């Protein structure tokens, strides 16, 4: 920082020049600059609306200057050989169409998308497939898809998931009771039946 002192007449105090802007000693002590307006406080502009729509695209992972899906044209280049091979393998493995054996909930799908969006190198497709116990192809399709159900559809799906969980847990309890009863009966085969037993 270049500091130069110069005297401007006898009636004024000396001025200090920081980057060729003269600042008097009085203003330096007050922490205010003479001749420059005071910056507005962040508390003063609460009434002005804040537009955060730019941040939505960054959070949702939308690339700028990309047309919507219905306006995109197919590429002019031929499909690379790797993509053709991949498509043939998927058609061979799933002849009736894509129907994975392990499925994840909507919340898990959103979690997969958020983690991959947060750090694609740390949360890679194979790692997410291993952690969520689904195939890498399923994770790839989840990351590629942008479909979101409507509010009514989402409520129906949540209700269906809830009833499926309740049925699963009730069947699991019945199965455990039957196994416990079978284990007790097999253990009682060799015991003396003369004793009185209360059940």
PDB file of C-alpha atoms in Angstrom:
ATOM      1  CA  UNK A   1       0.000   0.000   0.000  1.00  0.00           C
ATOM      2  CA  UNK A   2       1.392   3.335  -0.993  1.00  0.00           C
ATOM      3  CA  UNK A   3       1.073   6.007   1.596  1.00  0.00           C
ATOM      4  CA  UNK A   4       1.819   9.601   0.824  1.00  0.00           C
ATOM      5  CA  UNK A   5       1.326  12.605   3.022  1.00  0.00           C
ATOM      6  CA  UNK A   6       0.706  16.001   1.584  1.00  0.00           C
ATOM      7  CA  UNK A   7      -0.271  19.266   3.099  1.00  0.00           C
ATOM      8  CA  UNK A   8      -3.118  21.166   1.545  1.00  0.00           C
ATOM      9  CA  UNK A   9      -2.840  24.675   2.968  1.00  0.00           C
ATOM     10  CA  UNK A  10      -2.499  25.766   6.604  1.00  0.00           C
ATOM     11  CA  UNK A  11      -6.211  25.839   7.509  1.00  0.00           C
ATOM     12  CA  UNK A  12      -6.858  22.146   6.766  1.00  0.00           C
ATOM     13  CA  UNK A  13      -5.351  19.107   8.460  1.00  0.00           C
ATOM     14  CA  UNK A  14      -3.046  16.968   6.340  1.00  0.00           C
ATOM     15  CA  UNK A  15      -4.706  14.406   4.028  1.00  0.00           C
ATOM     16  CA  UNK A  16      -3.646  10.789   3.717  1.00  0.00           C
ATOM     17  CA  UNK A  17      -3.847   9.278   0.233  1.00  0.00           C
ATOM     18  CA  UNK A  18      -4.693   5.590  -0.056  1.00  0.00           C
ATOM     19  CA  UNK A  19      -4.714   4.630  -3.720  1.00  0.00           C
ATOM     20  CA  UNK A  20      -5.004   8.320  -4.630  1.00  0.00           C
ATOM     21  CA  UNK A  21      -8.239   8.897  -2.657  1.00  0.00           C
ATOM     22  CA  UNK A  22      -7.743  11.688  -0.109  1.00  0.00           C
ATOM     23  CA  UNK A  23      -9.084  10.857   3.355  1.00  0.00           C
ATOM     24  CA  UNK A  24      -8.889  13.326   6.225  1.00  0.00           C
ATOM     25  CA  UNK A  25      -7.786  12.296   9.729  1.00  0.00           C
ATOM     26  CA  UNK A  26     -11.185  13.215  11.128  1.00  0.00           C
ATOM     27  CA  UNK A  27     -12.984  10.779   8.864  1.00  0.00           C
ATOM     28  CA  UNK A  28     -10.448   8.041   9.516  1.00  0.00           C
ATOM     29  CA  UNK A  29     -11.247   8.200  13.239  1.00  0.00           C
ATOM     30  CA  UNK A  30     -15.019   8.043  12.644  1.00  0.00           C
ATOM     31  CA  UNK A  31     -14.844   5.013  10.333  1.00  0.00           C
ATOM     32  CA  UNK A  32     -16.803   6.912   7.715  1.00  0.00           C
ATOM     33  CA  UNK A  33     -15.680   8.360   4.420  1.00  0.00           C
ATOM     34  CA  UNK A  34     -16.377  11.990   3.620  1.00  0.00           C
ATOM     35  CA  UNK A  35     -17.932  12.569   0.239  1.00  0.00           C
ATOM     36  CA  UNK A  36     -19.013   8.942  -0.229  1.00  0.00           C
ATOM     37  CA  UNK A  37     -22.500   7.769   0.662  1.00  0.00           C
ATOM     38  CA  UNK A  38     -22.866   5.319   3.509  1.00  0.00           C
ATOM     39  CA  UNK A  39     -23.565   1.765   2.302  1.00  0.00           C
ATOM     40  CA  UNK A  40     -27.107   0.548   2.884  1.00  0.00           C
ATOM     41  CA  UNK A  41     -27.618  -1.880   5.708  1.00  0.00           C
ATOM     42  CA  UNK A  42     -28.794  -5.371   4.891  1.00  0.00           C
ATOM     43  CA  UNK A  43     -31.582  -4.822   7.403  1.00  0.00           C
ATOM     44  CA  UNK A  44     -32.948  -1.831   5.484  1.00  0.00           C
ATOM     45  CA  UNK A  45     -33.850  -3.673   2.290  1.00  0.00           C
ATOM     46  CA  UNK A  46     -36.134  -6.373   3.737  1.00  0.00           C
ATOM     47  CA  UNK A  47     -39.084  -5.062   1.739  1.00  0.00           C
ATOM     48  CA  UNK A  48     -37.424  -5.689  -1.628  1.00  0.00           C
ATOM     49  CA  UNK A  49     -38.298  -9.093  -3.121  1.00  0.00           C
ATOM     50  CA  UNK A  50     -35.378 -11.447  -3.607  1.00  0.00           C
ATOM     51  CA  UNK A  51     -35.311 -13.522  -6.788  1.00  0.00           C
ATOM     52  CA  UNK A  52     -33.820 -16.926  -6.066  1.00  0.00           C
ATOM     53  CA  UNK A  53     -34.956 -18.573  -9.292  1.00  0.00           C
ATOM     54  CA  UNK A  54     -31.367 -18.656 -10.544  1.00  0.00           C
ATOM     55  CA  UNK A  55     -30.445 -20.878  -7.603  1.00  0.00           C
ATOM     56  CA  UNK A  56     -33.196 -23.399  -8.410  1.00  0.00           C
ATOM     57  CA  UNK A  57     -31.386 -24.517 -11.534  1.00  0.00           C
ATOM     58  CA  UNK A  58     -28.121 -24.983  -9.645  1.00  0.00           C
ATOM     59  CA  UNK A  59     -29.836 -26.980  -6.899  1.00  0.00           C
ATOM     60  CA  UNK A  60     -31.845 -29.102  -9.345  1.00  0.00           C
ATOM     61  CA  UNK A  61     -28.828 -29.772 -11.546  1.00  0.00           C
ATOM     62  CA  UNK A  62     -30.176 -28.109 -14.685  1.00  0.00           C
ATOM     63  CA  UNK A  63     -27.529 -27.083 -17.172  1.00  0.00           C
ATOM     64  CA  UNK A  64     -27.808 -23.489 -18.418  1.00  0.00           C
ATOM     65  CA  UNK A  65     -28.740 -22.803 -22.066  1.00  0.00           C
ATOM     66  CA  UNK A  66     -30.171 -26.300 -22.536  1.00  0.00           C
ATOM     67  CA  UNK A  67     -33.531 -26.556 -24.306  1.00  0.00           C
ATOM     68  CA  UNK A  68     -36.316 -28.572 -22.670  1.00  0.00           C
ATOM     69  CA  UNK A  69     -36.606 -32.260 -23.550  1.00  0.00           C
ATOM     70  CA  UNK A  70     -39.521 -31.833 -25.937  1.00  0.00           C
ATOM     71  CA  UNK A  71     -37.569 -29.276 -28.002  1.00  0.00           C
ATOM     72  CA  UNK A  72     -34.287 -31.206 -28.264  1.00  0.00           C
ATOM     73  CA  UNK A  73     -33.268 -32.742 -31.569  1.00  0.00           C
ATOM     74  CA  UNK A  74     -31.572 -36.147 -31.784  1.00  0.00           C
ATOM     75  CA  UNK A  75     -27.828 -35.931 -32.387  1.00  0.00           C
ATOM     76  CA  UNK A  76     -26.573 -36.116 -35.968  1.00  0.00           C
ATOM     77  CA  UNK A  77     -23.671 -38.426 -35.057  1.00  0.00           C
ATOM     78  CA  UNK A  78     -24.241 -42.193 -35.087  1.00  0.00           C
ATOM     79  CA  UNK A  79     -24.675 -43.979 -31.764  1.00  0.00           C
ATOM     80  CA  UNK A  80     -21.311 -45.007 -30.285  1.00  0.00           C
ATOM     81  CA  UNK A  81     -20.523 -48.726 -30.248  1.00  0.00           C
ATOM     82  CA  UNK A  82     -20.495 -48.888 -26.412  1.00  0.00           C
ATOM     83  CA  UNK A  83     -24.045 -47.552 -26.258  1.00  0.00           C
ATOM     84  CA  UNK A  84     -25.243 -50.098 -28.819  1.00  0.00           C
ATOM     85  CA  UNK A  85     -23.618 -52.934 -26.882  1.00  0.00           C
ATOM     86  CA  UNK A  86     -25.154 -51.660 -23.632  1.00  0.00           C
ATOM     87  CA  UNK A  87     -28.604 -51.443 -25.210  1.00  0.00           C
ATOM     88  CA  UNK A  88     -28.308 -55.014 -26.543  1.00  0.00           C
ATOM     89  CA  UNK A  89     -27.256 -56.328 -23.110  1.00  0.00           C
ATOM     90  CA  UNK A  90     -30.233 -54.618 -21.453  1.00  0.00           C
ATOM     91  CA  UNK A  91     -32.610 -56.032 -24.082  1.00  0.00           C
ATOM     92  CA  UNK A  92     -31.155 -59.504 -23.509  1.00  0.00           C
ATOM     93  CA  UNK A  93     -31.332 -59.294 -19.700  1.00  0.00           C
ATOM     94  CA  UNK A  94     -34.819 -57.720 -19.651  1.00  0.00           C
ATOM     95  CA  UNK A  95     -36.738 -59.032 -22.683  1.00  0.00           C
ATOM     96  CA  UNK A  96     -40.096 -57.844 -21.324  1.00  0.00           C
ATOM     97  CA  UNK A  97     -38.785 -54.340 -20.639  1.00  0.00           C
ATOM     98  CA  UNK A  98     -37.071 -52.780 -17.638  1.00  0.00           C
ATOM     99  CA  UNK A  99     -38.361 -54.420 -14.449  1.00  0.00           C
ATOM    100  CA  UNK A 100     -35.619 -54.563 -11.798  1.00  0.00           C
ATOM    101  CA  UNK A 101     -35.903 -57.176  -9.026  1.00  0.00           C
ATOM    102  CA  UNK A 102     -34.976 -54.679  -6.279  1.00  0.00           C
ATOM    103  CA  UNK A 103     -36.826 -51.374  -6.167  1.00  0.00           C
ATOM    104  CA  UNK A 104     -36.290 -48.312  -3.996  1.00  0.00           C
ATOM    105  CA  UNK A 105     -38.807 -45.785  -2.683  1.00  0.00           C
ATOM    106  CA  UNK A 106     -39.342 -42.291  -4.093  1.00  0.00           C
ATOM    107  CA  UNK A 107     -37.515 -40.797  -1.088  1.00  0.00           C
ATOM    108  CA  UNK A 108     -34.525 -43.066  -1.739  1.00  0.00           C
ATOM    109  CA  UNK A 109     -34.511 -42.061  -5.412  1.00  0.00           C
ATOM    110  CA  UNK A 110     -34.484 -38.397  -4.437  1.00  0.00           C
ATOM    111  CA  UNK A 111     -31.678 -39.126  -1.953  1.00  0.00           C
ATOM    112  CA  UNK A 112     -29.645 -40.834  -4.703  1.00  0.00           C
ATOM    113  CA  UNK A 113     -30.112 -37.815  -6.979  1.00  0.00           C
ATOM    114  CA  UNK A 114     -29.202 -35.324  -4.234  1.00  0.00           C
ATOM    115  CA  UNK A 115     -26.057 -37.204  -3.187  1.00  0.00           C
ATOM    116  CA  UNK A 116     -24.871 -37.578  -6.779  1.00  0.00           C
ATOM    117  CA  UNK A 117     -25.600 -33.900  -7.448  1.00  0.00           C
ATOM    118  CA  UNK A 118     -23.704 -32.908  -4.302  1.00  0.00           C
ATOM    119  CA  UNK A 119     -20.487 -34.734  -5.257  1.00  0.00           C
ATOM    120  CA  UNK A 120     -20.554 -36.910  -8.400  1.00  0.00           C
ATOM    121  CA  UNK A 121     -17.032 -38.223  -7.879  1.00  0.00           C
ATOM    122  CA  UNK A 122     -17.562 -39.236  -4.256  1.00  0.00           C
ATOM    123  CA  UNK A 123     -21.077 -40.641  -4.825  1.00  0.00           C
ATOM    124  CA  UNK A 124     -20.417 -42.485  -8.077  1.00  0.00           C
ATOM    125  CA  UNK A 125     -22.904 -44.849  -9.702  1.00  0.00           C
ATOM    126  CA  UNK A 126     -21.228 -48.097  -8.503  1.00  0.00           C
ATOM    127  CA  UNK A 127     -20.953 -46.801  -4.921  1.00  0.00           C
ATOM    128  CA  UNK A 128     -24.604 -45.714  -4.818  1.00  0.00           C
ATOM    129  CA  UNK A 129     -25.645 -49.071  -6.311  1.00  0.00           C
ATOM    130  CA  UNK A 130     -23.725 -50.917  -3.602  1.00  0.00           C
ATOM    131  CA  UNK A 131     -25.087 -48.785  -0.750  1.00  0.00           C
ATOM    132  CA  UNK A 132     -28.732 -48.891  -1.898  1.00  0.00           C
ATOM    133  CA  UNK A 133     -28.473 -52.585  -2.875  1.00  0.00           C
ATOM    134  CA  UNK A 134     -29.671 -52.076  -6.447  1.00  0.00           C
ATOM    135  CA  UNK A 135     -27.970 -52.625  -9.790  1.00  0.00           C
ATOM    136  CA  UNK A 136     -25.747 -49.923 -11.309  1.00  0.00           C
ATOM    137  CA  UNK A 137     -28.181 -49.811 -14.240  1.00  0.00           C
ATOM    138  CA  UNK A 138     -31.010 -48.917 -11.834  1.00  0.00           C
ATOM    139  CA  UNK A 139     -28.928 -46.098 -10.320  1.00  0.00           C
ATOM    140  CA  UNK A 140     -28.009 -44.865 -13.806  1.00  0.00           C
ATOM    141  CA  UNK A 141     -31.692 -44.762 -14.779  1.00  0.00           C
ATOM    142  CA  UNK A 142     -32.649 -43.000 -11.522  1.00  0.00           C
ATOM    143  CA  UNK A 143     -29.996 -40.323 -12.108  1.00  0.00           C
ATOM    144  CA  UNK A 144     -31.058 -39.909 -15.723  1.00  0.00           C
ATOM    145  CA  UNK A 145     -34.799 -39.635 -15.066  1.00  0.00           C
ATOM    146  CA  UNK A 146     -36.419 -36.319 -14.179  1.00  0.00           C
ATOM    147  CA  UNK A 147     -40.032 -37.523 -13.849  1.00  0.00           C
ATOM    148  CA  UNK A 148     -41.829 -36.284 -10.765  1.00  0.00           C
ATOM    149  CA  UNK A 149     -45.308 -37.540  -9.825  1.00  0.00           C
ATOM    150  CA  UNK A 150     -48.127 -35.081  -9.260  1.00  0.00           C
ATOM    151  CA  UNK A 151     -49.244 -34.350  -5.708  1.00  0.00           C
ATOM    152  CA  UNK A 152     -52.228 -36.728  -5.884  1.00  0.00           C
ATOM    153  CA  UNK A 153     -50.117 -39.486  -7.432  1.00  0.00           C
ATOM    154  CA  UNK A 154     -47.444 -38.965  -4.767  1.00  0.00           C
ATOM    155  CA  UNK A 155     -50.043 -39.336  -2.002  1.00  0.00           C
ATOM    156  CA  UNK A 156     -51.388 -42.535  -3.587  1.00  0.00           C
ATOM    157  CA  UNK A 157     -47.868 -43.946  -3.932  1.00  0.00           C
ATOM    158  CA  UNK A 158     -47.067 -43.107  -0.303  1.00  0.00           C
ATOM    159  CA  UNK A 159     -50.276 -44.803   0.865  1.00  0.00           C
ATOM    160  CA  UNK A 160     -49.524 -47.876  -1.236  1.00  0.00           C
ATOM    161  CA  UNK A 161     -45.980 -48.063   0.197  1.00  0.00           C
ATOM    162  CA  UNK A 162     -47.346 -47.710   3.737  1.00  0.00           C
ATOM    163  CA  UNK A 163     -49.879 -50.546   3.286  1.00  0.00           C
ATOM    164  CA  UNK A 164     -47.245 -52.759   1.650  1.00  0.00           C
ATOM    165  CA  UNK A 165     -44.912 -52.216   4.625  1.00  0.00           C
ATOM    166  CA  UNK A 166     -47.694 -52.995   7.100  1.00  0.00           C
ATOM    167  CA  UNK A 167     -48.561 -56.218   5.244  1.00  0.00           C
ATOM    168  CA  UNK A 168     -44.908 -57.218   5.099  1.00  0.00           C
ATOM    169  CA  UNK A 169     -44.379 -56.696   8.829  1.00  0.00           C
ATOM    170  CA  UNK A 170     -47.614 -58.473   9.786  1.00  0.00           C
ATOM    171  CA  UNK A 171     -46.677 -61.483   7.612  1.00  0.00           C
ATOM    172  CA  UNK A 172     -43.205 -61.429   9.146  1.00  0.00           C
ATOM    173  CA  UNK A 173     -44.702 -61.579  12.676  1.00  0.00           C
ATOM    174  CA  UNK A 174     -46.980 -64.486  11.721  1.00  0.00           C
ATOM    175  CA  UNK A 175     -44.042 -66.333  10.158  1.00  0.00           C
ATOM    176  CA  UNK A 176     -41.907 -65.799  13.290  1.00  0.00           C
ATOM    177  CA  UNK A 177     -44.715 -67.093  15.536  1.00  0.00           C
ATOM    178  CA  UNK A 178     -45.137 -70.194  13.381  1.00  0.00           C
ATOM    179  CA  UNK A 179     -41.380 -70.850  13.414  1.00  0.00           C
ATOM    180  CA  UNK A 180     -41.249 -70.357  17.200  1.00  0.00           C
ATOM    181  CA  UNK A 181     -44.189 -72.766  17.691  1.00  0.00           C
ATOM    182  CA  UNK A 182     -42.557 -75.343  15.393  1.00  0.00           C
ATOM    183  CA  UNK A 183     -39.275 -75.002  17.304  1.00  0.00           C
ATOM    184  CA  UNK A 184     -41.084 -75.469  20.662  1.00  0.00           C
ATOM    185  CA  UNK A 185     -42.947 -78.526  19.408  1.00  0.00           C
ATOM    186  CA  UNK A 186     -39.775 -80.107  18.053  1.00  0.00           C
ATOM    187  CA  UNK A 187     -38.060 -79.471  21.397  1.00  0.00           C
ATOM    188  CA  UNK A 188     -41.030 -81.023  23.296  1.00  0.00           C
ATOM    189  CA  UNK A 189     -40.908 -84.307  21.355  1.00  0.00           C
ATOM    190  CA  UNK A 190     -38.365 -85.921  23.635  1.00  0.00           C
ATOM    191  CA  UNK A 191     -39.649 -84.540  26.961  1.00  0.00           C
ATOM    192  CA  UNK A 192     -41.877 -86.329  29.435  1.00  0.00           C
ATOM    193  CA  UNK A 193     -45.538 -85.424  28.793  1.00  0.00           C
ATOM    194  CA  UNK A 194     -46.735 -86.333  32.279  1.00  0.00           C
ATOM    195  CA  UNK A 195     -46.188 -82.813  33.538  1.00  0.00           C
ATOM    196  CA  UNK A 196     -48.946 -80.268  33.401  1.00  0.00           C
ATOM    197  CA  UNK A 197     -48.166 -77.464  30.909  1.00  0.00           C
ATOM    198  CA  UNK A 198     -49.839 -74.063  30.714  1.00  0.00           C
ATOM    199  CA  UNK A 199     -49.988 -72.212  27.457  1.00  0.00           C
TER     200      UNK A 199
END
